[in-house]
XYZ file of C-alpha atoms in Angstrom:
529
model
C -26.506 29.206 -0.986
C -22.953 28.552 0.013
C -23.969 27.038 3.282
C -26.376 24.717 1.480
C -23.773 23.603 -0.908
C -21.364 22.806 1.868
C -23.876 20.725 3.784
C -24.825 18.764 0.688
C -21.009 18.108 -0.034
C -20.660 16.954 3.688
C -23.509 14.620 3.310
C -22.359 13.159 0.109
C -18.925 12.706 1.620
C -20.401 11.062 4.603
C -22.360 8.577 2.400
C -19.392 7.560 0.254
C -16.987 7.417 3.191
C -19.411 5.098 5.063
C -19.792 2.760 2.092
C -16.040 2.533 1.817
C -15.718 1.876 5.444
C -18.482 -0.742 5.342
C -16.464 -2.653 2.824
C -13.360 -2.438 5.012
C -14.533 -2.816 8.618
C -18.113 -4.078 8.692
C -18.688 -7.949 8.993
C -20.551 -9.962 6.369
C -24.337 -9.622 6.201
C -26.121 -12.011 8.417
C -23.561 -12.015 11.105
C -24.838 -11.660 14.641
C -23.334 -9.386 17.226
C -20.835 -10.884 19.640
C -21.481 -7.941 21.964
C -23.496 -4.815 21.987
C -22.672 -1.366 23.480
C -25.453 0.971 24.421
C -25.117 4.591 25.814
C -28.178 5.811 27.432
C -29.724 9.272 28.147
C -28.056 9.279 31.617
C -24.656 9.275 29.837
C -25.671 12.202 27.643
C -26.889 14.083 30.858
C -23.310 13.759 32.178
C -21.832 15.122 28.987
C -24.322 18.024 28.982
C -23.034 18.954 32.464
C -19.511 18.593 31.441
C -19.769 20.689 28.334
C -21.711 23.469 30.267
C -18.785 23.709 32.737
C -16.427 23.808 29.824
C -18.437 26.542 28.115
C -18.551 28.677 31.389
C -14.734 28.318 31.730
C -13.824 29.573 28.382
C -16.577 32.248 28.251
C -14.968 33.891 31.286
C -11.930 34.613 29.079
C -12.365 35.126 25.406
C -14.668 34.441 22.415
C -12.160 34.320 19.673
C -12.937 35.402 16.150
C -11.369 37.417 13.284
C -13.824 38.256 10.494
C -13.522 40.729 7.566
C -15.385 41.463 4.306
C -15.780 44.166 1.643
C -18.748 46.212 2.739
C -19.190 48.193 -0.397
C -17.168 48.342 -3.561
C -14.239 50.490 -1.817
C -14.892 49.826 1.805
C -13.367 47.025 3.759
C -14.341 46.119 7.291
C -12.680 43.818 9.845
C -13.562 42.874 13.441
C -11.129 40.990 15.815
C -12.243 39.916 19.272
C -10.525 41.193 22.309
C -12.018 40.173 25.599
C -15.562 39.196 27.078
C -16.999 41.942 29.186
C -20.323 40.367 30.091
C -21.562 36.745 30.288
C -24.629 35.490 32.149
C -23.638 32.034 33.475
C -26.910 31.473 35.241
C -28.954 31.846 32.066
C -26.828 29.341 30.055
C -28.217 25.900 29.450
C -26.462 22.842 27.924
C -28.172 19.868 26.286
C -26.419 16.871 24.743
C -28.381 14.142 23.086
C -28.690 11.802 20.050
C -31.390 11.778 17.411
C -32.773 9.192 15.271
C -30.436 8.430 12.316
C -28.444 11.809 12.554
C -25.891 11.601 15.401
C -24.986 13.633 18.412
C -26.575 17.053 18.800
C -25.296 19.458 21.546
C -27.264 22.732 22.101
C -26.238 25.652 24.236
C -29.051 28.024 24.816
C -29.614 31.202 26.857
C -26.204 32.576 25.798
C -26.183 36.235 26.855
C -22.795 37.952 26.360
C -20.882 41.095 25.323
C -17.481 41.034 23.668
C -15.065 44.013 23.239
C -13.778 43.840 19.673
C -11.210 45.810 17.669
C -12.719 47.160 14.454
C -11.155 48.628 11.363
C -12.719 50.405 8.414
C -10.656 51.079 5.226
C -12.437 53.531 2.895
C -11.498 56.069 0.197
C -11.592 58.831 2.815
C -9.007 56.995 5.151
C -8.801 54.416 7.869
C -10.790 54.328 11.004
C -10.068 51.986 13.976
C -11.266 51.583 17.517
C -12.933 49.390 20.125
C -16.546 48.394 19.911
C -18.657 46.173 22.128
C -20.484 43.321 20.249
C -23.382 41.815 22.252
C -26.071 39.301 21.680
C -28.840 38.013 23.935
C -30.881 34.693 24.237
C -28.662 33.107 21.617
C -28.494 29.323 20.961
C -25.559 27.308 19.491
C -26.104 23.833 17.972
C -23.391 21.375 17.028
C -24.271 18.333 14.888
C -21.625 15.529 15.001
C -21.362 12.269 13.183
C -19.477 9.241 14.376
C -17.822 6.950 11.854
C -14.674 4.806 11.371
C -11.496 6.574 10.539
C -9.096 5.219 7.995
C -6.807 4.006 10.944
C -9.588 1.767 12.097
C -10.748 4.020 15.046
C -14.240 5.190 15.972
C -14.262 9.026 15.831
C -16.736 11.760 16.263
C -16.356 14.872 14.140
C -18.246 18.088 13.644
C -20.567 18.271 10.719
C -22.039 21.775 11.033
C -22.518 24.546 13.685
C -25.630 26.611 13.712
C -26.300 29.829 15.663
C -29.756 31.445 16.315
C -28.874 34.839 17.669
C -31.115 37.585 19.025
C -30.600 41.307 19.454
C -27.122 41.281 17.764
C -25.651 44.796 17.996
C -22.448 46.832 17.698
C -22.403 49.808 20.119
C -20.176 52.218 18.419
C -19.058 55.334 20.562
C -20.631 58.580 19.338
C -17.377 59.792 17.854
C -16.839 56.524 15.971
C -20.329 56.474 14.752
C -20.018 59.845 13.033
C -16.978 58.603 11.158
C -18.413 55.453 9.911
C -22.128 56.458 9.936
C -22.361 55.933 6.026
C -21.517 52.294 6.528
C -23.388 51.309 9.693
C -26.277 49.632 7.920
C -23.857 47.617 5.857
C -21.879 46.717 8.962
C -24.957 45.676 10.925
C -26.041 43.484 8.107
C -22.574 41.971 7.720
C -22.360 41.070 11.514
C -25.894 39.598 11.429
C -24.904 37.378 8.343
C -21.560 36.369 9.948
C -22.752 35.709 13.434
C -21.938 31.956 13.047
C -18.352 32.860 12.078
C -18.250 35.037 15.181
C -19.405 32.412 17.651
C -18.835 29.012 16.163
C -15.004 28.809 16.051
C -14.602 29.079 19.843
C -17.265 26.496 20.504
C -15.674 24.232 17.833
C -12.231 24.449 19.241
C -13.338 24.159 22.938
C -16.114 21.558 22.812
C -15.673 19.352 19.711
C -12.261 17.810 20.722
C -13.670 17.193 24.113
C -16.682 15.259 22.700
C -14.556 13.482 20.239
C -12.019 12.328 22.885
C -14.584 11.374 25.403
C -17.105 9.514 23.313
C -16.385 6.601 20.964
C -12.684 7.323 20.553
C -11.629 3.691 20.379
C -9.889 1.342 18.110
C -11.691 -1.618 16.517
C -9.724 -4.258 18.471
C -7.828 -4.440 21.693
C -5.375 -6.833 23.454
C -6.800 -9.114 26.069
C -3.352 -10.559 27.040
C -0.343 -12.008 25.267
C -2.006 -14.019 22.468
C -5.577 -12.758 22.343
C -7.503 -9.829 20.871
C -11.102 -8.988 21.035
C -12.571 -7.775 17.799
C -14.665 -4.506 18.223
C -15.369 -4.436 14.514
C -18.898 -3.101 13.725
C -21.550 -5.004 12.009
C -22.902 -1.744 10.538
C -22.960 2.004 11.173
C -23.414 3.346 14.682
C -27.067 3.380 15.404
C -28.488 6.596 16.865
C -31.935 6.254 18.462
C -33.809 8.822 20.378
C -31.858 9.506 23.501
C -29.537 6.476 23.149
C -26.795 5.009 20.968
C -26.336 1.470 19.986
C -23.405 -0.380 18.414
C -23.289 -4.031 17.393
C -19.811 -5.430 17.445
C -18.331 -8.559 15.764
C -17.002 -9.457 19.241
C -15.012 -12.547 18.803
C -11.647 -13.133 20.360
C -8.946 -14.344 18.051
C -5.223 -15.355 18.246
C -2.443 -13.311 16.517
C -0.897 -15.733 14.117
C 2.104 -15.012 11.974
C 0.132 -14.865 8.823
C -2.174 -12.252 10.083
C -1.246 -8.779 8.827
C -3.951 -6.918 10.759
C -5.425 -7.092 14.117
C -8.885 -6.875 12.395
C -8.443 -10.408 10.899
C -11.506 -12.422 11.412
C -9.929 -15.827 12.184
C -12.404 -18.726 11.518
C -13.984 -20.356 14.491
C -15.574 -23.756 14.609
C -18.999 -22.104 15.270
C -21.062 -19.191 14.229
C -22.460 -16.419 16.405
C -26.150 -16.934 17.454
C -28.549 -14.029 17.731
C -27.977 -11.892 20.737
C -31.172 -10.482 22.106
C -30.961 -7.032 23.768
C -33.621 -5.376 26.041
C -35.439 -2.598 24.400
C -35.234 -0.492 27.520
C -32.042 0.504 29.130
C -30.915 -0.703 32.496
C -31.424 2.820 33.861
C -27.600 3.399 33.859
C -25.209 5.300 31.700
C -23.554 2.423 29.811
C -24.661 -1.162 29.102
C -22.564 -3.866 27.592
C -24.318 -7.182 26.537
C -21.662 -9.716 25.910
C -22.840 -12.900 24.264
C -22.075 -16.515 24.916
C -20.309 -16.374 21.498
C -17.670 -13.750 22.581
C -16.802 -15.595 25.768
C -16.776 -18.909 24.018
C -14.595 -17.768 21.219
C -12.127 -16.538 23.927
C -12.213 -19.883 25.558
C -11.611 -21.457 22.200
C -8.389 -19.600 21.663
C -7.165 -20.109 25.298
C -7.656 -23.822 24.488
C -5.668 -23.401 21.245
C -2.741 -22.128 23.297
C -3.178 -24.899 25.831
C -4.422 -22.895 28.821
C -6.661 -25.721 29.924
C -3.924 -28.434 29.685
C -2.002 -29.085 32.808
C 0.780 -31.310 34.229
C 1.401 -32.113 37.761
C 4.950 -33.265 38.330
C 8.101 -32.500 40.101
C 9.341 -30.328 37.256
C 6.014 -28.551 36.672
C 5.424 -27.601 40.284
C 8.527 -25.946 41.878
C 7.314 -26.820 45.241
C 9.141 -29.423 47.504
C 5.844 -30.197 49.552
C 4.120 -31.130 46.280
C 7.090 -33.107 44.971
C 7.035 -35.154 48.164
C 3.381 -35.714 47.801
C 3.909 -37.427 44.358
C 6.460 -39.976 45.595
C 5.501 -43.712 45.670
C 7.652 -44.192 48.539
C 7.948 -41.914 51.559
C 9.500 -42.403 54.980
C 7.917 -42.564 58.392
C 4.418 -41.130 58.797
C 4.596 -38.895 55.768
C 1.575 -39.081 53.332
C 2.324 -39.475 49.713
C 0.974 -41.256 46.614
C 2.492 -44.516 47.795
C 0.852 -44.394 51.266
C -2.568 -43.575 49.681
C -2.129 -46.241 46.943
C 0.021 -49.217 48.392
C -0.330 -51.072 44.992
C 1.307 -48.079 43.242
C 4.273 -48.377 45.687
C 4.530 -52.173 45.199
C 4.624 -51.832 41.347
C 6.887 -48.724 41.129
C 9.028 -48.306 44.201
C 10.971 -45.070 44.603
C 9.055 -43.458 41.725
C 7.462 -39.973 41.198
C 3.855 -39.789 39.953
C 3.257 -37.445 37.020
C -0.333 -36.518 35.803
C -1.038 -34.976 32.395
C -4.203 -33.799 31.094
C -5.281 -32.297 27.669
C -8.460 -31.164 26.288
C -10.133 -33.378 23.501
C -12.508 -30.453 22.429
C -12.805 -26.828 22.733
C -14.533 -25.622 26.039
C -18.195 -24.834 25.959
C -19.871 -22.050 27.929
C -23.398 -22.166 29.332
C -24.750 -18.790 30.666
C -28.044 -18.875 32.638
C -29.503 -16.260 35.057
C -27.105 -16.061 37.993
C -24.741 -18.717 36.680
C -22.001 -19.194 34.152
C -20.418 -22.621 33.683
C -17.582 -23.729 31.411
C -17.500 -27.385 30.453
C -14.194 -28.881 29.543
C -13.705 -32.398 28.239
C -10.137 -33.785 28.894
C -8.160 -36.892 28.599
C -6.178 -37.718 31.805
C -3.022 -39.782 31.797
C -0.976 -40.946 34.828
C 2.655 -41.898 34.679
C 5.362 -42.925 37.213
C 8.942 -41.816 36.668
C 11.267 -44.587 37.752
C 14.929 -45.235 37.583
C 15.998 -47.379 34.704
C 18.210 -50.402 35.499
C 20.613 -49.115 32.917
C 22.141 -45.874 34.270
C 22.758 -44.687 30.818
C 19.073 -44.559 30.223
C 18.247 -42.229 33.056
C 14.597 -41.912 34.186
C 11.773 -43.541 32.386
C 8.028 -42.569 32.458
C 5.565 -45.464 32.524
C 2.024 -44.849 31.991
C -0.198 -46.785 34.577
C -3.681 -45.137 34.094
C -5.816 -43.400 31.366
C -9.168 -41.915 31.800
C -11.541 -39.385 30.364
C -12.666 -36.431 32.638
C -15.264 -33.845 32.235
C -14.712 -30.637 34.226
C -17.152 -27.929 35.282
C -15.573 -24.570 35.952
C -17.696 -21.731 37.299
C -17.108 -18.038 36.526
C -17.226 -16.563 39.871
C -16.945 -12.998 41.465
C -17.383 -11.185 38.145
C -16.273 -7.490 38.205
C -15.992 -4.604 35.890
C -13.513 -1.814 36.346
C -11.809 0.558 33.938
C -13.388 -1.323 31.021
C -12.104 -4.697 31.897
C -14.293 -7.501 32.767
C -12.715 -10.136 35.033
C -13.876 -13.201 36.839
C -12.332 -16.023 38.764
C -12.506 -19.614 37.450
C -13.323 -22.238 40.090
C -13.343 -25.952 39.453
C -16.837 -26.885 40.770
C -16.787 -30.591 40.013
C -15.408 -33.254 37.808
C -16.590 -36.558 36.436
C -14.159 -39.451 35.586
C -15.180 -42.133 33.133
C -13.439 -44.781 30.939
C -10.803 -45.584 33.399
C -8.056 -47.984 32.174
C -5.692 -48.923 34.840
C -2.550 -51.120 34.522
C -2.108 -51.450 38.365
C -4.473 -53.610 40.350
C -6.100 -51.665 43.095
C -6.010 -48.282 41.331
C -9.517 -47.623 39.823
C -12.027 -44.785 39.147
C -12.437 -44.013 42.893
C -8.690 -43.946 43.423
C -8.251 -41.466 40.536
C -11.162 -39.359 41.789
C -9.612 -39.070 45.263
C -6.101 -38.226 43.796
C -7.489 -35.507 41.386
C -9.778 -34.089 44.062
C -6.612 -33.721 46.369
C -4.350 -32.246 43.581
C -7.213 -29.947 42.624
C -7.328 -28.352 46.190
C -3.609 -28.246 46.539
C -2.659 -26.979 43.035
C -5.271 -26.432 40.272
C -7.751 -24.120 42.060
C -5.239 -21.439 42.637
C -3.772 -21.659 39.126
C -7.329 -21.867 37.524
C -8.610 -18.713 39.372
C -6.230 -16.545 37.462
C -6.529 -17.915 33.976
C -9.070 -15.290 32.907
C -6.880 -12.173 33.214
C -9.501 -9.743 31.903
C -11.589 -9.027 28.740
C -10.985 -5.375 27.706
C -14.025 -3.875 26.221
C -13.912 -0.470 24.166
C -13.664 2.775 26.093
C -16.680 4.401 24.489
C -17.401 6.700 27.390
C -14.150 8.135 28.840
C -15.035 9.197 32.403
C -14.233 8.100 35.864
C -16.192 4.886 36.797
C -18.350 5.386 39.810
C -20.401 2.165 39.919
C -20.746 -1.030 38.003
C -22.928 -4.206 38.069
C -22.289 -7.519 36.306
C -25.235 -9.942 35.928
C -25.420 -13.356 34.291
C -28.534 -13.525 32.093
C -29.859 -16.129 29.742
C -27.088 -16.648 27.022
C -25.457 -13.257 27.821
C -23.579 -11.225 30.358
C -24.827 -7.849 31.160
C -22.492 -5.120 32.267
C -23.981 -1.847 33.473
C -21.930 1.238 34.740
C -22.188 4.735 35.776
C -19.570 7.464 35.471
C -18.662 10.785 36.893
C -15.913 13.519 36.805
C -14.287 15.950 39.122
C -16.156 16.866 42.299
C -19.196 14.783 41.177
C -17.031 11.731 41.759
C -17.022 12.446 45.541
C -18.898 9.622 47.350
C -22.256 10.437 48.907
C -22.865 9.718 52.607
C -24.451 6.439 51.729
C -21.524 5.429 49.576
C -19.120 6.412 52.274
C -20.839 4.055 54.703
C -20.892 1.261 52.126
C -17.247 1.708 51.512
C -16.593 1.173 55.165
C -18.332 -2.221 54.833
C -16.951 -3.041 51.463
C -13.746 -1.344 50.457
C -14.383 -2.270 46.662
C -17.559 -0.290 46.462
C -17.144 0.426 42.707
C -17.976 -3.101 41.793
C -21.157 -4.944 42.716
C -22.541 -8.260 41.526
C -26.124 -8.990 40.986
C -27.685 -12.221 39.987
C -30.343 -11.621 37.419
């Protein structure tokens, strides 16, 4: 009866707590996921192995318990664990999985053990103490765990209940002890059978539950990308437990940290809404899948643009490089090549000057993801100036605009990788298109500007552009060592699949060792869909 009341109270607490959290952390109804996280049955198999090894380790030492009760009106009995004398490791099996709508379930079966315990009986005739073996065979332990959002905004997994199905539970008192406590033996046997969960569960709770909680879904609801940006992990609803898998739908937009924002969970408004994100029904066959939508990446690009990451300036002051500065001169000696030799009209109009080119975006970047390809489209306005000496020495240098144009740039996301829950890719300027050229210098036109921008792109911009995307940090939902990863561009989404390991299981196989010889970074592979 007491157990039923406790379970009912836990269920009511879970429902009330979830409702409160829904108001605080879940996004408004109708919002589509920015990215989706899915843990598959292969991940649960790894946890099963890990928990089995953990159980074998602590069962070699001690099964801790301290139980007591009033057996009859005047008789008090207590039993305190001492040490394990028998444990059959070969017969013990571990199974970790998820079940529809419930949560995580871990089952340890085939538990055969004997524990030496210290007993004490207090009765009107006196006190009796001694050692007695407690044994049980073919016993199973089941832990039911729920995952929710803590008050501090973290995902956390906690124990709901522990159940034990024990067989052949017995206390084997010595003959001399049995004579002393024989009147109470039926009561003691009944007491131990009724309290078997109090005997076995505490050790499994203390040894396994913290491991599960720390290794699975122990993550905040947002994380820093780099200086100005955060990725919102906020959930669109409760964690969804399916048969042998787990699914979480995240808000998944990147947002800037502004002064008026008091919390990292602020959902700063973007000029576009998240479209539906289609996720395959079947898993990829790997432990973990992330499906990152066009919306998540586009929202990151939006905030990068807000912080002027796609604006650039090419000038003597912006590039601390003497070779580049020489290239920008309108007048250069001898056989040197500079802007003046490439464009004689510029030299004639502005002798002894320095070219300066500035570009700024006119709209936020747009991302197109197709099978095997991810392209960023950036629309910019390009202005070219020449810094010249003023006739009046008091005025110093002056900048004179000599050309204005519109430029559309295509940037490819190349060499995508996923390591330690960070998605990275290099940005490469694939091509640009120049239109609406207005030049104040005769002889400098669209083709001239294309030539100049192409040269400056190869000299300066490509190297700088490659490092702009420093990494998108995704939630650490499965905290084991990464063994393998695959990044694939699919229609309107990026799929990231990964496998994990621990301890000796991370040792590379013979095939992996050979692959490592050919490709040192064998943890990451790229596969076009």
